[in-house]
PDB file of C-alpha atoms in Angstrom:
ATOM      1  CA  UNK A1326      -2.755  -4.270   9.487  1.00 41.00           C
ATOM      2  CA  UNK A1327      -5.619  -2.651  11.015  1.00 40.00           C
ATOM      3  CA  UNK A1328      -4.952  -3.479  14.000  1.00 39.00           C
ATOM      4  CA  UNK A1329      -1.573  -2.817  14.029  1.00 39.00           C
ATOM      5  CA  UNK A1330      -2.512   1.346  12.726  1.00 41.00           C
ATOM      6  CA  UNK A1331      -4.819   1.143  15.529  1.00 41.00           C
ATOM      7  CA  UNK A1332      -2.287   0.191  17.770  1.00 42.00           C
ATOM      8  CA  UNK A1333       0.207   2.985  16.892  1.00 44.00           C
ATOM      9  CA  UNK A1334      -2.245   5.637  16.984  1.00 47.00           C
ATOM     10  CA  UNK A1335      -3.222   4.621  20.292  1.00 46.00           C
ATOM     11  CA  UNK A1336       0.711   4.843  21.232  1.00 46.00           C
ATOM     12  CA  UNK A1337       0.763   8.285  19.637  1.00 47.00           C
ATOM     13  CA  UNK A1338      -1.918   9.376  21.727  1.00 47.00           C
ATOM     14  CA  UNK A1339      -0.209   7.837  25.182  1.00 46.00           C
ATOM     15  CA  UNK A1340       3.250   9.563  23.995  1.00 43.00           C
ATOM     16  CA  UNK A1341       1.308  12.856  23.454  1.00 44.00           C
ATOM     17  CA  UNK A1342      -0.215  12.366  26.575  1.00 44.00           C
ATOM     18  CA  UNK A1343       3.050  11.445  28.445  1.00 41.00           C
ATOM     19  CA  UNK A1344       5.293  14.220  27.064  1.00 42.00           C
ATOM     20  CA  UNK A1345       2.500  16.671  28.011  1.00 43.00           C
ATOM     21  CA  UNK A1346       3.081  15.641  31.579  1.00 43.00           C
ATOM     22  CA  UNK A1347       7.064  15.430  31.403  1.00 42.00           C
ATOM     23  CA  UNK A1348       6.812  19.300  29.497  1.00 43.00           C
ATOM     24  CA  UNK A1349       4.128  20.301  32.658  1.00 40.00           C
ATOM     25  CA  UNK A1350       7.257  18.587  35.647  1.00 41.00           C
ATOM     26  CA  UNK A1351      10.158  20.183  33.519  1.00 42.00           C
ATOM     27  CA  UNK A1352       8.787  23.668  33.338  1.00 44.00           C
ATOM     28  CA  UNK A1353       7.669  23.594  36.857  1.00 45.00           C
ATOM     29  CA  UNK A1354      11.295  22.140  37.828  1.00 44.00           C
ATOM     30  CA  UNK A1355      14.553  23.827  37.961  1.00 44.00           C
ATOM     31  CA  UNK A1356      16.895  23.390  35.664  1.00 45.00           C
ATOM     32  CA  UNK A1357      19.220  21.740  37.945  1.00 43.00           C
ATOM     33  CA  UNK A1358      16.172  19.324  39.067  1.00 43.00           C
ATOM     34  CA  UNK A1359      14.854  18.175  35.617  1.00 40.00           C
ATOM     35  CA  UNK A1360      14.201  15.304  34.868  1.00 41.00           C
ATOM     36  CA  UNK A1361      16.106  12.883  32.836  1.00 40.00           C
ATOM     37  CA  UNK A1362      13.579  11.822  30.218  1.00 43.00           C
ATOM     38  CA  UNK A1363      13.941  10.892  26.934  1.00 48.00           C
ATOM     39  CA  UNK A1364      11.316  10.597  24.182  1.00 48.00           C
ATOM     40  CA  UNK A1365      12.483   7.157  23.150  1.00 45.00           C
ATOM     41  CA  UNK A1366      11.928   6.247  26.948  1.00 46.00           C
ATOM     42  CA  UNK A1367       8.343   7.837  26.784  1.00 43.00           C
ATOM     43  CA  UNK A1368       7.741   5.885  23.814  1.00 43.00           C
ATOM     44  CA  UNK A1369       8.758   2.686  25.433  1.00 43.00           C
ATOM     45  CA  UNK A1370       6.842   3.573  28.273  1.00 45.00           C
ATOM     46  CA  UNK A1371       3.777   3.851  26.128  1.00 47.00           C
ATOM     47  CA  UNK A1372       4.102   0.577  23.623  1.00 46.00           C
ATOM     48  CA  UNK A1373       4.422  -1.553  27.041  1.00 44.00           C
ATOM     49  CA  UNK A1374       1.091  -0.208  28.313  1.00 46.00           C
ATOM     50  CA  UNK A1375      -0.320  -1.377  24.648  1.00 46.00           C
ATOM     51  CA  UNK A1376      -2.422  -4.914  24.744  1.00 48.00           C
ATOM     52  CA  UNK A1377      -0.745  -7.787  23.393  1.00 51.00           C
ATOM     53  CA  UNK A1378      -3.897  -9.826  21.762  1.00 52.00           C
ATOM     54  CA  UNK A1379      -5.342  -9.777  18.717  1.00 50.00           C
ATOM     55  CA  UNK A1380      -8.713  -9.497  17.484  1.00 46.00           C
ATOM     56  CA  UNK A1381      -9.879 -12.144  14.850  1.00 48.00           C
ATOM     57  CA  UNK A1382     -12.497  -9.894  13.610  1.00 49.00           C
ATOM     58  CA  UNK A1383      -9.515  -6.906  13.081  1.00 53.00           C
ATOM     59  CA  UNK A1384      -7.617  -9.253  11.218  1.00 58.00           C
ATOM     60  CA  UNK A1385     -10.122 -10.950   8.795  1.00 65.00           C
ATOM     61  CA  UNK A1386      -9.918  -9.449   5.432  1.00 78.00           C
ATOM     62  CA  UNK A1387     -12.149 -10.346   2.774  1.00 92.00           C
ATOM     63  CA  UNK A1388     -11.144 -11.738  -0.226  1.00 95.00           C
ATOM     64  CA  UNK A1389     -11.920 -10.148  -3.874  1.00 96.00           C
ATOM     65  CA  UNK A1390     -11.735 -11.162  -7.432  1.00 97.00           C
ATOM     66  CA  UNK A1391     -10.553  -9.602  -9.998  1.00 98.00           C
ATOM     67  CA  UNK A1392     -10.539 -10.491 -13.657  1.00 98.00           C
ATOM     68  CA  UNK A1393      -6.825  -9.321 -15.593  1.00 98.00           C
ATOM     69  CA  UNK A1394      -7.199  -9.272 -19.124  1.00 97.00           C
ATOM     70  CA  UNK A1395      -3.687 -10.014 -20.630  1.00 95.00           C
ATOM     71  CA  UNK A1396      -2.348  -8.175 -23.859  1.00 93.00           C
ATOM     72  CA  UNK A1397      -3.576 -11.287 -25.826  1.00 93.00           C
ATOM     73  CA  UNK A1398      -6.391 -10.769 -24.748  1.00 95.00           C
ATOM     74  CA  UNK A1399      -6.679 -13.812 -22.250  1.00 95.00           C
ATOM     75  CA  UNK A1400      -8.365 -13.166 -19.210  1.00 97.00           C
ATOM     76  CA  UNK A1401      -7.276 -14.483 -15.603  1.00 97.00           C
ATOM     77  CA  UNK A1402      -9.746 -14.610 -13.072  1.00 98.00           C
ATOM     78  CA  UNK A1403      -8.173 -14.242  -9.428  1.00 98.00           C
ATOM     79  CA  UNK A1404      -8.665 -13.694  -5.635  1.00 97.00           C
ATOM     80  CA  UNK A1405      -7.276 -11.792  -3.559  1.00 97.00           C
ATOM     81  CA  UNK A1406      -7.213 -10.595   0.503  1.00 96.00           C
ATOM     82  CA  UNK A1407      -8.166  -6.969   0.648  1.00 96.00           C
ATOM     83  CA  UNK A1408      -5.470  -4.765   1.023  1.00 95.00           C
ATOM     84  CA  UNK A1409      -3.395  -6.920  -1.566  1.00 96.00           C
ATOM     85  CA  UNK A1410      -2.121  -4.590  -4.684  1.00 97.00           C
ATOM     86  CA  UNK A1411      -2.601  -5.379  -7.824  1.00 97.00           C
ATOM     87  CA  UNK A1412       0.746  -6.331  -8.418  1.00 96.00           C
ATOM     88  CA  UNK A1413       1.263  -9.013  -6.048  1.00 97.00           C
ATOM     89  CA  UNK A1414      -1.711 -10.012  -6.831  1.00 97.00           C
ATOM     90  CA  UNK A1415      -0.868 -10.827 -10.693  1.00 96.00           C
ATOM     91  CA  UNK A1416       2.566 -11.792  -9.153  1.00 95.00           C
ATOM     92  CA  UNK A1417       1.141 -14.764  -6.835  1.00 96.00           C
ATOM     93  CA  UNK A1418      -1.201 -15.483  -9.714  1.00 96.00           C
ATOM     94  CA  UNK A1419       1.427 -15.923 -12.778  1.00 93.00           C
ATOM     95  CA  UNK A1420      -0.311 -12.942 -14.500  1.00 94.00           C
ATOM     96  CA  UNK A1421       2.509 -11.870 -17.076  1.00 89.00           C
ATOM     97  CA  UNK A1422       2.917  -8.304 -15.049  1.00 91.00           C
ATOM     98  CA  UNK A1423       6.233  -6.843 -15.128  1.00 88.00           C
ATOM     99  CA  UNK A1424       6.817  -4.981 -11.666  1.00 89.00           C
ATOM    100  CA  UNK A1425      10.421  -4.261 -12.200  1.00 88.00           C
ATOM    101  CA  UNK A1426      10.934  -1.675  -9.312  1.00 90.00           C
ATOM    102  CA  UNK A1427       9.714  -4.380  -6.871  1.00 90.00           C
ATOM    103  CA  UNK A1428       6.487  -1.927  -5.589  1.00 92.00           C
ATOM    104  CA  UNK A1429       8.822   1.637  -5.028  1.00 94.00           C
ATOM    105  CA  UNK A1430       6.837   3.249  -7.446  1.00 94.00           C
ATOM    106  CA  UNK A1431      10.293   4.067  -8.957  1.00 93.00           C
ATOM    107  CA  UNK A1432       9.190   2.733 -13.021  1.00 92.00           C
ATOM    108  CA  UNK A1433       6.204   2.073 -14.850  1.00 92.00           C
ATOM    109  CA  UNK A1434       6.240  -1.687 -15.434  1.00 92.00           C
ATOM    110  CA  UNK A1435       3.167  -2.740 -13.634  1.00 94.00           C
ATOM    111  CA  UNK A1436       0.855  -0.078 -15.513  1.00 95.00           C
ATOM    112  CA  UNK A1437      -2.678  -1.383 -15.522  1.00 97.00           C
ATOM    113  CA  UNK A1438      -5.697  -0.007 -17.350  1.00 97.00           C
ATOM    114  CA  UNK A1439      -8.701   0.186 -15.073  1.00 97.00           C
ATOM    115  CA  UNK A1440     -12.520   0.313 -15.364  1.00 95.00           C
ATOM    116  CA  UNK A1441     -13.827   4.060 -15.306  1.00 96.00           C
ATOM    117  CA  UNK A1442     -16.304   2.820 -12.332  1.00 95.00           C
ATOM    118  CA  UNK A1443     -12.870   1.604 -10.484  1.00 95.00           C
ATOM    119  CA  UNK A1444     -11.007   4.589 -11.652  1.00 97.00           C
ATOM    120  CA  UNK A1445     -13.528   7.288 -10.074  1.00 96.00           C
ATOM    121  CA  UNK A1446     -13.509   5.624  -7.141  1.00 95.00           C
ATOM    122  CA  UNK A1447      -9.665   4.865  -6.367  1.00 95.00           C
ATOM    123  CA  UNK A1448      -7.855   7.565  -4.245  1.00 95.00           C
ATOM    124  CA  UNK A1449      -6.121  10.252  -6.515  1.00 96.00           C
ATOM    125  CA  UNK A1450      -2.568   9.172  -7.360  1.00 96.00           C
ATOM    126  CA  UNK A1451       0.183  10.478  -5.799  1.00 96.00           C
ATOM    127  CA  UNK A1452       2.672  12.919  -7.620  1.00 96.00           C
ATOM    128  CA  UNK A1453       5.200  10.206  -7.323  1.00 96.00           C
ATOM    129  CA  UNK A1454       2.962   8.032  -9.248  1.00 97.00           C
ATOM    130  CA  UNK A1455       1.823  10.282 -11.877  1.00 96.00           C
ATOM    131  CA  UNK A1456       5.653  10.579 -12.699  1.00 95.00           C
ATOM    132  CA  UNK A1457       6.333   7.052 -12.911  1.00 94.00           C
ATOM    133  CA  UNK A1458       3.285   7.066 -14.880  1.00 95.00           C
ATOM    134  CA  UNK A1459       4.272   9.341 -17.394  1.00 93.00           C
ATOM    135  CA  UNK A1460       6.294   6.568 -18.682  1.00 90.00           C
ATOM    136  CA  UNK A1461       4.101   4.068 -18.794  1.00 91.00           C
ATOM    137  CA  UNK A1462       3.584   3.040 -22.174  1.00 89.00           C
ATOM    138  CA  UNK A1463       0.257   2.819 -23.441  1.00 90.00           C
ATOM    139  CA  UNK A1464      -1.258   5.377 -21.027  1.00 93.00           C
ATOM    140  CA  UNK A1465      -4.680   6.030 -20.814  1.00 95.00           C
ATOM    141  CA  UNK A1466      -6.899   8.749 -18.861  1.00 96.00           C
ATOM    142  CA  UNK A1467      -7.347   5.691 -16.441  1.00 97.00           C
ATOM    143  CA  UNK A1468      -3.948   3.839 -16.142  1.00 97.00           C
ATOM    144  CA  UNK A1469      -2.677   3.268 -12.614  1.00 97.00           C
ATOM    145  CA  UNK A1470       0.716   1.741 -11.330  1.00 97.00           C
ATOM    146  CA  UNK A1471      -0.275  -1.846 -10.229  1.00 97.00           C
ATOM    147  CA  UNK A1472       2.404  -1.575  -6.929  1.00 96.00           C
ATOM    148  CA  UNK A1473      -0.298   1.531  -5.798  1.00 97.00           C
ATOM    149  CA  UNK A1474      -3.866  -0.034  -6.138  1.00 97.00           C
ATOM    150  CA  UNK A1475      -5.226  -1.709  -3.222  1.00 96.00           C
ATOM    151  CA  UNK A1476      -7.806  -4.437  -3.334  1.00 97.00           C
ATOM    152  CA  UNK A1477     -11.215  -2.796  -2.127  1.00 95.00           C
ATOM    153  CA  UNK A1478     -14.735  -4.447  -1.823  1.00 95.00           C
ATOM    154  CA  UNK A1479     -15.678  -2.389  -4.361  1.00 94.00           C
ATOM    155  CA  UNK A1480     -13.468  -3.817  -7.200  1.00 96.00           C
ATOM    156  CA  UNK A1481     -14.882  -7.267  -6.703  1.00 97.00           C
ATOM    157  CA  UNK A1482     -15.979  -8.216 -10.266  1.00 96.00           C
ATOM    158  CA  UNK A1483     -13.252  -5.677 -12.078  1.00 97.00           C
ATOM    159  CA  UNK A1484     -11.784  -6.207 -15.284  1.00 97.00           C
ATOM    160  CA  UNK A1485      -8.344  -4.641 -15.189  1.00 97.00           C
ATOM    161  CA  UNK A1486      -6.018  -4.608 -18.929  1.00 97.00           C
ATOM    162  CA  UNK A1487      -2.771  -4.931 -19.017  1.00 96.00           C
ATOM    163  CA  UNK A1488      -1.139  -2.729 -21.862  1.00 93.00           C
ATOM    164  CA  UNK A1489       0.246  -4.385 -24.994  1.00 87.00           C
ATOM    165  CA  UNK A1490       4.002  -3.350 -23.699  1.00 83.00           C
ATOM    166  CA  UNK A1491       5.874  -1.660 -20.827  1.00 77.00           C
ATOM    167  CA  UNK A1492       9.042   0.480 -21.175  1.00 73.00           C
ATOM    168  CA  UNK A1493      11.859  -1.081 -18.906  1.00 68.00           C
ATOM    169  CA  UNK A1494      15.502   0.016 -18.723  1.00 51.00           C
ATOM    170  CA  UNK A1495      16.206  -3.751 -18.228  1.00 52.00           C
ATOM    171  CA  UNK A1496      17.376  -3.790 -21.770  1.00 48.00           C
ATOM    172  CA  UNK A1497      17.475  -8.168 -22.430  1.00 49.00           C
ATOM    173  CA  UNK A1498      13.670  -8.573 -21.652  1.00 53.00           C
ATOM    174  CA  UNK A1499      13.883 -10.522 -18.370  1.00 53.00           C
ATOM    175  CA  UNK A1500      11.087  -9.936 -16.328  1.00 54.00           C
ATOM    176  CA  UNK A1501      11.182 -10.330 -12.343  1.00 53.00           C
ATOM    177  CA  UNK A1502      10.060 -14.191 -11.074  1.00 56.00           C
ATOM    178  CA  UNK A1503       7.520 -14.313  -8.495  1.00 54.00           C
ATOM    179  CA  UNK A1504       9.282 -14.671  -5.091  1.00 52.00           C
TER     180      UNK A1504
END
């Protein structure tokens, strides 16, 4: 994933680069002389120039575990690649989190309770989020949407609770299957 940012920021910066020098021809062109150029063509232009390799050392992610501590209080120890959300993570693990919205941040089913340590140092949530999570059930001054927390080095070790219930709209109690 890295590499792939990497990659289109690089691409942004040719494109930039290239429509600088079509806007520098145009305006120094007639009108009846310009030429023909169209951003989608610059972009083109720019991905070929892009290396095709990959870097082993861009891809390798390290891999963290994390400790989910079920509303039974049973605890599931698991490992994950950075990068991996939470809930995939409980998903590809059999950890009973809901996850109803598939990851759109569009409900509140994979609510998790975090570790103040974790908490502080998570990015702030988005305002999508915090609406979702205002109908999370069970929320807490640290709850989080599952489908929104990345695995980080720095939550190696973490204990994260899953509330005793979630409010879904999917009114017979099925729960989405791991795909």
């Amino acid at each position: 994933m890295l590499y792939l940012l990497s990659r289109t920021a690089s691409a942004a910066k040719q494109c930039t680069r290239l429509t600088r020098n079509y806007s520098l021809v145009s305006s120094s062109s007639s009108a009846s002389t310009r030429p023909s150029v169209s951003m989608a063509a610059l972009l083109t232009a720019s991905l070929r120039q892009q290396p095709r390799g990959f870097s082993a050392s861009a891809l390798a992610m390290k891999d963290i575990t994390v400790t989910f501590i079920e509303p039974d209080g049973n605890e599931v120890e698991v490992t994950g690649e950075e990068g991996t959300n939470l809930m995939e993570l409980a998903h590809e693990n059999d950890v009973d989190l809901e996850g109803a919205c598939e990851g759109a941040c569009a409900c509140s089913t994979c609510h998790v309770i975090l570790d103040d340590k974790i908490f502080d140092e998570l990015p702030e949530p988005t305002d999508e989020e915090n609406d979702m999570l205002d109908l999370a059930f069970g929320l807490t001054d640290t709850s989080r949407l599952g489908c929104q927390v990345l695995l980080t080095p720095d939550m190696e070790g973490a204990r994260i609770r899953l509330p005793s219930a979630t409010r879904n709209f999917y009114v017979d109690g099925s729960k989405p299957a791991h795909h």
